[in-house]
Structure formats: structure tokens, C-alpha cells
mmCIF file of C-alpha atoms and ligand atoms in Angstrom:
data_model
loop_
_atom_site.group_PDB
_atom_site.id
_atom_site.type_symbol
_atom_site.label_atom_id
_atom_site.label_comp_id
_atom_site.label_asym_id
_atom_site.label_seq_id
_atom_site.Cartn_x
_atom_site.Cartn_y
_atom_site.Cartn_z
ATOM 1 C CA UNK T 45 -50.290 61.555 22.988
ATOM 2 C CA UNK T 46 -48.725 60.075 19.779
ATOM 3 C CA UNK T 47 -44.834 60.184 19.630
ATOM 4 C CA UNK T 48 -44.874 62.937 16.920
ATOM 5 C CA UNK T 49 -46.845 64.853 19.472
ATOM 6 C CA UNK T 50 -48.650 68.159 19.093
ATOM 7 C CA UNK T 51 -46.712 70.624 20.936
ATOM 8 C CA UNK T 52 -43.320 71.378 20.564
ATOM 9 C CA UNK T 53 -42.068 69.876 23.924
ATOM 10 C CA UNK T 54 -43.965 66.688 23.485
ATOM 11 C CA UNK T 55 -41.971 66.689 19.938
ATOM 12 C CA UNK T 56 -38.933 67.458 21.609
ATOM 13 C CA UNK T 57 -39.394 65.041 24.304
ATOM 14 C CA UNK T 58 -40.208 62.298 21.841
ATOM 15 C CA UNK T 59 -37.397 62.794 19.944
ATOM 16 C CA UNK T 60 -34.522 62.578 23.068
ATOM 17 C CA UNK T 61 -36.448 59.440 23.390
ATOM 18 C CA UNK T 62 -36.177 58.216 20.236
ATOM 19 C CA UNK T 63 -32.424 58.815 20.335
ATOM 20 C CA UNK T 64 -32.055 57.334 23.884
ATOM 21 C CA UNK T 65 -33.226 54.190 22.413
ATOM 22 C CA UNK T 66 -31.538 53.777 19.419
ATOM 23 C CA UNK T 67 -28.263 55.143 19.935
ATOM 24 C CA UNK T 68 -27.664 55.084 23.787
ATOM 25 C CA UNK T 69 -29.944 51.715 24.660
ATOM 26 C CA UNK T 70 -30.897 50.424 28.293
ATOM 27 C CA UNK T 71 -29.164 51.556 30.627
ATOM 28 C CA UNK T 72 -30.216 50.238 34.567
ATOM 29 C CA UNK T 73 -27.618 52.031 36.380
ATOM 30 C CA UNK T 74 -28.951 55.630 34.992
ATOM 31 C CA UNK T 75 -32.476 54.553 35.437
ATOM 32 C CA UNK T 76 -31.503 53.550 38.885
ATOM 33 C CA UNK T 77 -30.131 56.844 39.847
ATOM 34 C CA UNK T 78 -32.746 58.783 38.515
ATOM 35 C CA UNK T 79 -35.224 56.650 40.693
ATOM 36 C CA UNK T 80 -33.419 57.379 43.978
ATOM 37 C CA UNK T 81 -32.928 60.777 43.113
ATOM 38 C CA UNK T 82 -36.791 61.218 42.415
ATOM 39 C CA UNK T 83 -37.412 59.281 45.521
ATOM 40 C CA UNK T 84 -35.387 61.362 48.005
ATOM 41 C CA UNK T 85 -36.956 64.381 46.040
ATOM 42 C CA UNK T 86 -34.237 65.889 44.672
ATOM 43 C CA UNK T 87 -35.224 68.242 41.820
ATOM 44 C CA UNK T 88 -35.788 66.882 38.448
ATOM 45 C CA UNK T 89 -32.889 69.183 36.060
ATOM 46 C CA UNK T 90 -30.292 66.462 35.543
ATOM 47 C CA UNK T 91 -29.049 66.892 31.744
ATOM 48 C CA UNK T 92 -31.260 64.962 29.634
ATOM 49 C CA UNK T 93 -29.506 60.951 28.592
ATOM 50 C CA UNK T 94 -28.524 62.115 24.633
ATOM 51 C CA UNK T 95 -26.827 65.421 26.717
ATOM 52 C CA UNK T 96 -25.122 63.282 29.261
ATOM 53 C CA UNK T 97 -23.556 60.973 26.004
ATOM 54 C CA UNK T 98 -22.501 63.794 24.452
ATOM 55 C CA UNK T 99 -20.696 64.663 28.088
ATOM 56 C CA UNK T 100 -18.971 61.333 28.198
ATOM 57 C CA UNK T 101 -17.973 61.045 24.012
ATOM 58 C CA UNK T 102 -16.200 64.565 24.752
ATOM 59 C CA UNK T 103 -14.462 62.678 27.614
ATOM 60 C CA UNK T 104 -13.335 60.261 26.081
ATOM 61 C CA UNK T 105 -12.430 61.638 22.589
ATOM 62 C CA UNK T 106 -10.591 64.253 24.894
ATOM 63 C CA UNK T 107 -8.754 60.820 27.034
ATOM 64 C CA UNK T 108 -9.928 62.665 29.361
ATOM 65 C CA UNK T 109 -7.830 61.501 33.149
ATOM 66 C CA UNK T 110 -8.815 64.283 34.873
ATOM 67 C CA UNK T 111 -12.294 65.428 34.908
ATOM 68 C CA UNK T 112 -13.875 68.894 37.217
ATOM 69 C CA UNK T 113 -17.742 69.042 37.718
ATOM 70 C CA UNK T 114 -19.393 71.936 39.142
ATOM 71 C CA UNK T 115 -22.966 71.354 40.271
ATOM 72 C CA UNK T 116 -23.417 67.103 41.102
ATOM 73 C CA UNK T 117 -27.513 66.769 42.463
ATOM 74 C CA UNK T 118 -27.950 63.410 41.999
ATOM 75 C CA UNK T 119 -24.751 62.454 39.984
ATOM 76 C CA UNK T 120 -26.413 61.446 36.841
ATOM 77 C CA UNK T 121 -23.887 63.436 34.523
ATOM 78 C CA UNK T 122 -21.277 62.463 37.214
ATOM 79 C CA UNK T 123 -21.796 58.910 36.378
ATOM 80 C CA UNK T 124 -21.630 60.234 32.428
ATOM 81 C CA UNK T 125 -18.434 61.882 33.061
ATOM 82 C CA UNK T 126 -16.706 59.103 35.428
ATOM 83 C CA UNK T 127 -17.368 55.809 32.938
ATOM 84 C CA UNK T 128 -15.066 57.847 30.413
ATOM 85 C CA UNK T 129 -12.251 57.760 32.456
ATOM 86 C CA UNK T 130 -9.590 55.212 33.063
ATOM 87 C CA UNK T 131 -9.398 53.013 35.822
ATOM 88 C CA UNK T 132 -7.042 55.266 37.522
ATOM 89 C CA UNK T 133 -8.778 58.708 36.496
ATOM 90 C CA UNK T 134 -10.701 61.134 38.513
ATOM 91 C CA UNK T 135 -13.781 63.013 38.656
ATOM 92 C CA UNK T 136 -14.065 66.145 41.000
ATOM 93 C CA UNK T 137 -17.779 66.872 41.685
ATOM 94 C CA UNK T 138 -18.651 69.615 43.733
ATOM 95 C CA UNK T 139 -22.327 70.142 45.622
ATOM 96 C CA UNK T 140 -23.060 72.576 48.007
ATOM 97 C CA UNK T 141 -26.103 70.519 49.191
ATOM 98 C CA UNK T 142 -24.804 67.892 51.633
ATOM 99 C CA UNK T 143 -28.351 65.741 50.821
ATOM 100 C CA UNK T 144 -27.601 66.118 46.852
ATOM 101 C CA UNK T 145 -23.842 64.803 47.705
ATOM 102 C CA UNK T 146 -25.485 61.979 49.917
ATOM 103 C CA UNK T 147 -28.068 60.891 47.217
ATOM 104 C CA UNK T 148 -24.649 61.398 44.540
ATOM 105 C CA UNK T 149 -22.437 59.363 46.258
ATOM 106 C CA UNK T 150 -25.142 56.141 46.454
ATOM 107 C CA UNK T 151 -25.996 56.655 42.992
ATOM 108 C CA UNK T 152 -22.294 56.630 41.803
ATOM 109 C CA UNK T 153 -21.712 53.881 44.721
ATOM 110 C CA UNK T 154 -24.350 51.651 42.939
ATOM 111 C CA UNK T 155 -22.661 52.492 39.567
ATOM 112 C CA UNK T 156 -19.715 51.297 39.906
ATOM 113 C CA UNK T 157 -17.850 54.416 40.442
ATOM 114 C CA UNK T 158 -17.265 55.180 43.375
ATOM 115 C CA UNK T 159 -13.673 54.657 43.771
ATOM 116 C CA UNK T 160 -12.941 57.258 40.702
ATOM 117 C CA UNK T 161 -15.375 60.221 41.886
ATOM 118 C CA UNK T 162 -14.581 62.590 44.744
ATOM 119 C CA UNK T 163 -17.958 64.554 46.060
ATOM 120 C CA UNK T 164 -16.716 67.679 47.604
ATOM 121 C CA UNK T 165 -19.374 68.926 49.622
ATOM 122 C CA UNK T 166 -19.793 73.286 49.948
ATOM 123 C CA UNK T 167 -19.607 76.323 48.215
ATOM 124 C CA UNK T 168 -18.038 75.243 44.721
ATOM 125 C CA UNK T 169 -15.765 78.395 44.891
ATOM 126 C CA UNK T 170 -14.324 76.956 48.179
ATOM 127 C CA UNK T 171 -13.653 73.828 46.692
ATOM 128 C CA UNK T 172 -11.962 75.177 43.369
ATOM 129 C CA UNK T 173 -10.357 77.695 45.712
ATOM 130 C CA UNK T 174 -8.889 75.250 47.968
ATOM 131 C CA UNK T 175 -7.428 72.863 44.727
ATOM 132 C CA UNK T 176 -5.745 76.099 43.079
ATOM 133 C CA UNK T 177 -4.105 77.073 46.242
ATOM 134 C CA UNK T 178 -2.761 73.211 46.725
ATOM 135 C CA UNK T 179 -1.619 73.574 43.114
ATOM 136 C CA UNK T 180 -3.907 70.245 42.217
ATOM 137 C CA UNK T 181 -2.964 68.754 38.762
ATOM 138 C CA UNK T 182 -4.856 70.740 36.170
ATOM 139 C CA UNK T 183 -7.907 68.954 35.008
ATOM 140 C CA UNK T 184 -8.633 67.677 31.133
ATOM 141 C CA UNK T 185 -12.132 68.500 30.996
ATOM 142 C CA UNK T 186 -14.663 70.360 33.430
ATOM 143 C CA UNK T 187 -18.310 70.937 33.355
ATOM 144 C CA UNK T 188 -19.532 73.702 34.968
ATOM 145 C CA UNK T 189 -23.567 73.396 36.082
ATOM 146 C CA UNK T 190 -24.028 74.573 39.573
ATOM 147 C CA UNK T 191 -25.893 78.077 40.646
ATOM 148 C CA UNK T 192 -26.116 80.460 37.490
ATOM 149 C CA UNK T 193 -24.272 83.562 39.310
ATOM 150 C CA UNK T 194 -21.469 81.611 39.692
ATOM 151 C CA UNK T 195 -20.271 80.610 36.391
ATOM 152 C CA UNK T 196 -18.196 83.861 35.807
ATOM 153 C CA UNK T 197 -16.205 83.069 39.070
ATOM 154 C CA UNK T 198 -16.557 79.492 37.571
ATOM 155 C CA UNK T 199 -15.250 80.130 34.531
ATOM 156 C CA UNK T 200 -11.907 81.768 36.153
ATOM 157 C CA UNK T 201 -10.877 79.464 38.498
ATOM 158 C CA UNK T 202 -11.759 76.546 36.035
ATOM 159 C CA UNK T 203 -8.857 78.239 33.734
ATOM 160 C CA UNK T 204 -7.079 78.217 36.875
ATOM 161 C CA UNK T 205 -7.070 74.277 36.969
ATOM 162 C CA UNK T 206 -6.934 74.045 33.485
ATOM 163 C CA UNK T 207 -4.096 73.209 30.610
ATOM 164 C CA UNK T 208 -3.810 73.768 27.066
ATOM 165 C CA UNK T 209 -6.414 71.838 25.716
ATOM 166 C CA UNK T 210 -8.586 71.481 28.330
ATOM 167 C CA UNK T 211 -12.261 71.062 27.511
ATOM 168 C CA UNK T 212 -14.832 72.945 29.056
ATOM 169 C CA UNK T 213 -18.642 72.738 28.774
ATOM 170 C CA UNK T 214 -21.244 74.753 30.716
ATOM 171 C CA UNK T 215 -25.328 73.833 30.673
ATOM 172 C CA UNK T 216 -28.048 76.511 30.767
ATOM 173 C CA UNK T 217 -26.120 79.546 28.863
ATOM 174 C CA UNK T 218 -29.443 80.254 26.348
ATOM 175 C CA UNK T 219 -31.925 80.336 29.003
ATOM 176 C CA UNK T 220 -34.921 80.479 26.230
ATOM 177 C CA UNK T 221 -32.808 83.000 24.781
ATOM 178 C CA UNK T 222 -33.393 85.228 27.228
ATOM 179 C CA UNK T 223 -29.988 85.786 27.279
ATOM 180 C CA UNK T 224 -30.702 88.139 24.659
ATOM 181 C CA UNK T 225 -31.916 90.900 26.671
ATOM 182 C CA UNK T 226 -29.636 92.991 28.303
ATOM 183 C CA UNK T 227 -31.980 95.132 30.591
ATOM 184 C CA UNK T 228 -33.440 91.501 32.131
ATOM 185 C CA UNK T 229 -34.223 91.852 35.682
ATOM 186 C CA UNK T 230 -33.333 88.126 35.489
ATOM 187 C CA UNK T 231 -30.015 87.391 38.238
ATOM 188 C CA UNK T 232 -29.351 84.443 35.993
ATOM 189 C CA UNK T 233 -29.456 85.881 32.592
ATOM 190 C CA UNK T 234 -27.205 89.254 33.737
ATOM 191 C CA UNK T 235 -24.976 86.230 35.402
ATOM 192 C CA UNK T 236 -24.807 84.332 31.922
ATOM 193 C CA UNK T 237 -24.200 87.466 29.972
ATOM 194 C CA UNK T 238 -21.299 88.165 31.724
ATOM 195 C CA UNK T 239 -20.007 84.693 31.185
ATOM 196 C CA UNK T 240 -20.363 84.916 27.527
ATOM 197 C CA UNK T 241 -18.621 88.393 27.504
ATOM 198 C CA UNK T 242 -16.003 87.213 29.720
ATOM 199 C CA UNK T 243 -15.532 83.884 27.456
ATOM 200 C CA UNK T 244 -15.522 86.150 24.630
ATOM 201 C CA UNK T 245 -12.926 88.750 25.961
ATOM 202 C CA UNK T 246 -10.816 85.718 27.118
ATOM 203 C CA UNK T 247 -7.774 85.128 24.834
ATOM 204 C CA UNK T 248 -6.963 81.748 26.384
ATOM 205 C CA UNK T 249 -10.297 80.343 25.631
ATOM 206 C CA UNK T 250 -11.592 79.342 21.851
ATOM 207 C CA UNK T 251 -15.171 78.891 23.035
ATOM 208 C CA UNK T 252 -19.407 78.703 21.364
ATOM 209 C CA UNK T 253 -22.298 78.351 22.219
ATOM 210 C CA UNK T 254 -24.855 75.372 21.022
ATOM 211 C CA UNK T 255 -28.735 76.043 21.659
ATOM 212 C CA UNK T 256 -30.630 72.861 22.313
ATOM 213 C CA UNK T 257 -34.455 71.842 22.652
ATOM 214 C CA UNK T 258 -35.873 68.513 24.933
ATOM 215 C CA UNK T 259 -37.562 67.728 27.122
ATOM 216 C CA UNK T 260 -37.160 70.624 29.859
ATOM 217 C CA UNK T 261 -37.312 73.164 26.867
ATOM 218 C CA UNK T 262 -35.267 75.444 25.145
ATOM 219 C CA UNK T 263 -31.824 76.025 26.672
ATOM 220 C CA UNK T 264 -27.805 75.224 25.104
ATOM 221 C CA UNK T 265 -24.332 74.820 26.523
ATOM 222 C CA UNK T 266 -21.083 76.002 25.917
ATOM 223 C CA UNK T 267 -18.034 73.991 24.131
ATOM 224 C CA UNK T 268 -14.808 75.731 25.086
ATOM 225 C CA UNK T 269 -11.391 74.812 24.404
ATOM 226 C CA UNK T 270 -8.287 76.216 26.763
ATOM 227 C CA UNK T 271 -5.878 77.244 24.247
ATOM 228 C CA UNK T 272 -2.719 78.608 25.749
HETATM 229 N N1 SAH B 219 -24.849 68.279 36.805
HETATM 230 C C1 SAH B 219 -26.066 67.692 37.369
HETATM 231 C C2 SAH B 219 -27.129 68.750 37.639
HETATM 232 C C3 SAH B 219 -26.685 69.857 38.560
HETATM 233 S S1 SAH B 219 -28.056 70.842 39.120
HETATM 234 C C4 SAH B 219 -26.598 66.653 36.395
HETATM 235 O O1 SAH B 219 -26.752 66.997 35.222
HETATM 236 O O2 SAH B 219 -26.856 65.516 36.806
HETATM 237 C C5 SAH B 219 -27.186 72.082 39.989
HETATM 238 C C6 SAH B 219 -26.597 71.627 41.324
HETATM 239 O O3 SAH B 219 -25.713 72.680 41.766
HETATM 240 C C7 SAH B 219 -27.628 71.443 42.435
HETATM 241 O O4 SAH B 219 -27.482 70.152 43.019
HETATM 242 C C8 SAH B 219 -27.290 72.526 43.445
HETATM 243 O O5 SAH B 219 -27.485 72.136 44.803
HETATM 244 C C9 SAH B 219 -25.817 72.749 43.166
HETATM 245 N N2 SAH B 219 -25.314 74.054 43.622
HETATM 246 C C10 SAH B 219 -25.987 75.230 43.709
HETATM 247 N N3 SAH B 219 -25.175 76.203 44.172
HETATM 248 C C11 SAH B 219 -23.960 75.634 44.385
HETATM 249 C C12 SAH B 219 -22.711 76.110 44.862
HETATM 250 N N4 SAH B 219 -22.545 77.375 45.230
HETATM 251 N N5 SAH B 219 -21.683 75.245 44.940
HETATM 252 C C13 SAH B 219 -21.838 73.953 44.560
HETATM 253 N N6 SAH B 219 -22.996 73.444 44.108
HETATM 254 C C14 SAH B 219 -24.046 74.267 44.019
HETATM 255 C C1 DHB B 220 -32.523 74.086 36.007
HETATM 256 C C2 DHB B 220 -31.940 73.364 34.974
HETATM 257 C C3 DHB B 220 -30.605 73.085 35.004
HETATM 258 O O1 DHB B 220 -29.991 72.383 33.997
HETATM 259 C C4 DHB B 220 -29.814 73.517 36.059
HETATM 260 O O2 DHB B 220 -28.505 73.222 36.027
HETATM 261 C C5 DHB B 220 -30.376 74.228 37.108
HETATM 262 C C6 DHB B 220 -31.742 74.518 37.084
HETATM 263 C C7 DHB B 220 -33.963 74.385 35.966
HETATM 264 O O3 DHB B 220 -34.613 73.970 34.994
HETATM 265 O O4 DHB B 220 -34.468 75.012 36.898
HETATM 266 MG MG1 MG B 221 -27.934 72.419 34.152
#
């Protein structure tokens, strides 16, 4: 198939690559953890490379210290996130799947990272539950990712942990635009309208919404700001 491609996804596809290329260049220790992810079979819905830049730009043009993840697999946009921070910053990833956290923590291991990214393994509420009862520093930036009936729940504790300022980005909120139809018998589309309606009723949060096409299809993410 020729780069231009004939169907919209191979077009799509072609073009993240073209981008990848050109404005993101090799990259071994993202190819690497992609490889041993695919190899212990973990499934393949990692954010796309041009997504995960875009992850780690907001980092840093944030100066981002502290960063939350909700939702690790493999720790591809973990290893995004991490290389933004400072030598003395943090990343919080959270992964209910103990073999995900495994598979994370070589891949970030391997990286470089390790000593900057915690993997807290569990329910994600737990976790965020556990760091707003110990009062844990509120975080600069979090990205939430993790199962799709969660991100309401998500969404509050993250303000929870959050500042003024604090960045927030969530993947999968279009959902083919099926997010457009309210009587969906779809868990995950009744979960996402509910987190649009709650960012939208939320007067601490400036927040839109972003649709995006690649390589696993038609789909956007959320740019909020914590403003008070
Ligand atoms: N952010 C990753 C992709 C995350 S995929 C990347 O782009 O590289 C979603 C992950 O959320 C899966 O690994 C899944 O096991 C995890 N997950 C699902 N339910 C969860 C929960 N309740 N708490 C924490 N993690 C959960
Ligand atoms: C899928 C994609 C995602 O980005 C995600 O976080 C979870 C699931 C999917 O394509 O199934
Ligand atoms: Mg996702």
C-alpha cells in the first residue's frame, strides 16, 4: 500500500508516521518498550508516538514536577510523561493489572526512568484515594487513561490532588463520536458523557475537547486547566 494510502486509516496511519519521523526521530527506548509489551502480549492501545510528544511538550511547557497517570499498560506514555520531568520530579502511574505494572516497570527500568516513576499497582480509585487522604503534594499535570467508567470518579479526585493550574488531559473522550448519542447502550460512552457534563458543570475546571484520527481510528482527548 502506497503511503498516501486508499482508506482513511491507512492515510491516517501514514501520516502519524510521517510526523514520527520528521519531527519526533528514532527513538530505541520507545521501540524497545513497545517490543516487550507486544511480546508479553499486552494489548496494543498505547497513545500513538506524535500523541505521547504532545503528552511530554505539555509537561514540560507546564515545568511540570509532579506528574499523576491513570491507566500505565506498558508505560509507553509513562516514559513520555517521566523524560519531562526534572531529575528530582515524579510520575505517579497507576495499573490495576499487576502483569501491565510488571511489563511497565522493565520498560521504564530500561528507559532510564525508573528512579522518577512510582507504579502503584490496584484499583486507581484506591490509589488516588489513599494519596488524598495522606494529603500528597498536589500534582502539576495528570493524565487520566485507565477503564472508561472511571473517569468521572477520575476526574474528582484528580481535582482533589490538583492546584491552580494544574493540567489535565484524558484519552478516548470522542469514542468515534459516539459520544454523541445519548440513548447509547454503550457503558463507555454514558461513562464519557458524564465526564464531559461534569467537566462542563465544573467551575474550577477551564476544559475542551480535541478529536483526533491515526492509526487506531477516530477518537480525541481532553485539555483541561484547574483554575481556582
Ligand atoms: N496510558 C497507557 C495506556 C493505558 S491503557 C499508554 O498510553 O501507554 C489502560 C490501562 O488501564 C490498562 O493497562 C488497564 O489494565 C488499566 N486499568 C483498567 N482499569 C483500571 C483501574 N480500575 N485502575 C487502574 N488501572 C486500570
Ligand atoms: C482502547 C484504546 C485506548 O486508548 C484505551 O485507553 C483503552 C482501550 C481500545 O482501543 O480498546
Ligand atoms: Mg487511551
Amino acid at each position: 500500500m502506497s503511503r498516501s494510502g486508499g482508506e482513511p486509516e491507512e492515510r491516517w496511519t501514514g501520516v502519524d508516521r510521517y510526523v514520527t519521523d520528521l519531527l519526533l526521530g528514532a527513538d530505541p527506548a520507545l521501540d524497545a518498550a513497545l517490543e516487550a509489551s507486544a511480546a508479553a502480549g499486552l494489548p496494543d492501545i498505547q497513545v500513538s508516538a506524535p500523541y505521547g510528544k504532545m503528552l511530554h511538550l505539555l509537561a514540560r511547557a507546564a515545568r511540570a514536577r509532579r506528574i499523576l497517570e491513570i491507566g500505565t499498560l506498558g508505560g509507553y506514555s509513562a516514559i513520555w510523561l517521566a523524560r519531562a520531568l526534572p531529575a528530582d520530579g515524579r510520575l505517579v502511574t497507576c495499573e490495576l493489572d499487576p502483569k501491565h505494572a510488571e511489563v511497565a516497570r522493565g520498560n521504564l527500568e530500561r528507559a532510564g526512568l525508573g528512579d522518577r516513576v512510582e507504579v502503584h499497582v490496584g484499583p486507581a480509585l484506591e490509589t488516588l484515594r489513599g494519596l488524598a487522604s495522606e494529603g500528597a503534594e498536589p500534582f502539576d499535570m495528570v493524565f487520566i487513561d485507565a477503564d472508561k467508567p472511571g473517569y468521572p470518579d477520575y476526574l474528582e479526585l484528580s481535582l482533589q490532588l490538583s492546584r491552580a493550574g494544574t493540567v489535565i488531559v484524558a484519552d478516548n473522550v470522542i469514542r468515534r463520536g459516539d459520544i454523541l448519542d445519548g440513548s447509547s447502550g454503550d457503558p463507555n460512552v454514558q461513562a464519557m458523557r458524564r465526564f464531559h457534563e461534569r467537566l462542563a458543570s465544573e467551575k474550577r475546571i477551564s476544559a475542551t475537547a480535541v478529536q483526533t484520527v491515526g492509526g487506531k481510528g477516530y477518537d480525541g482527548f481532553v485539555l483541561a486547566v484547574v483554575t481556582e
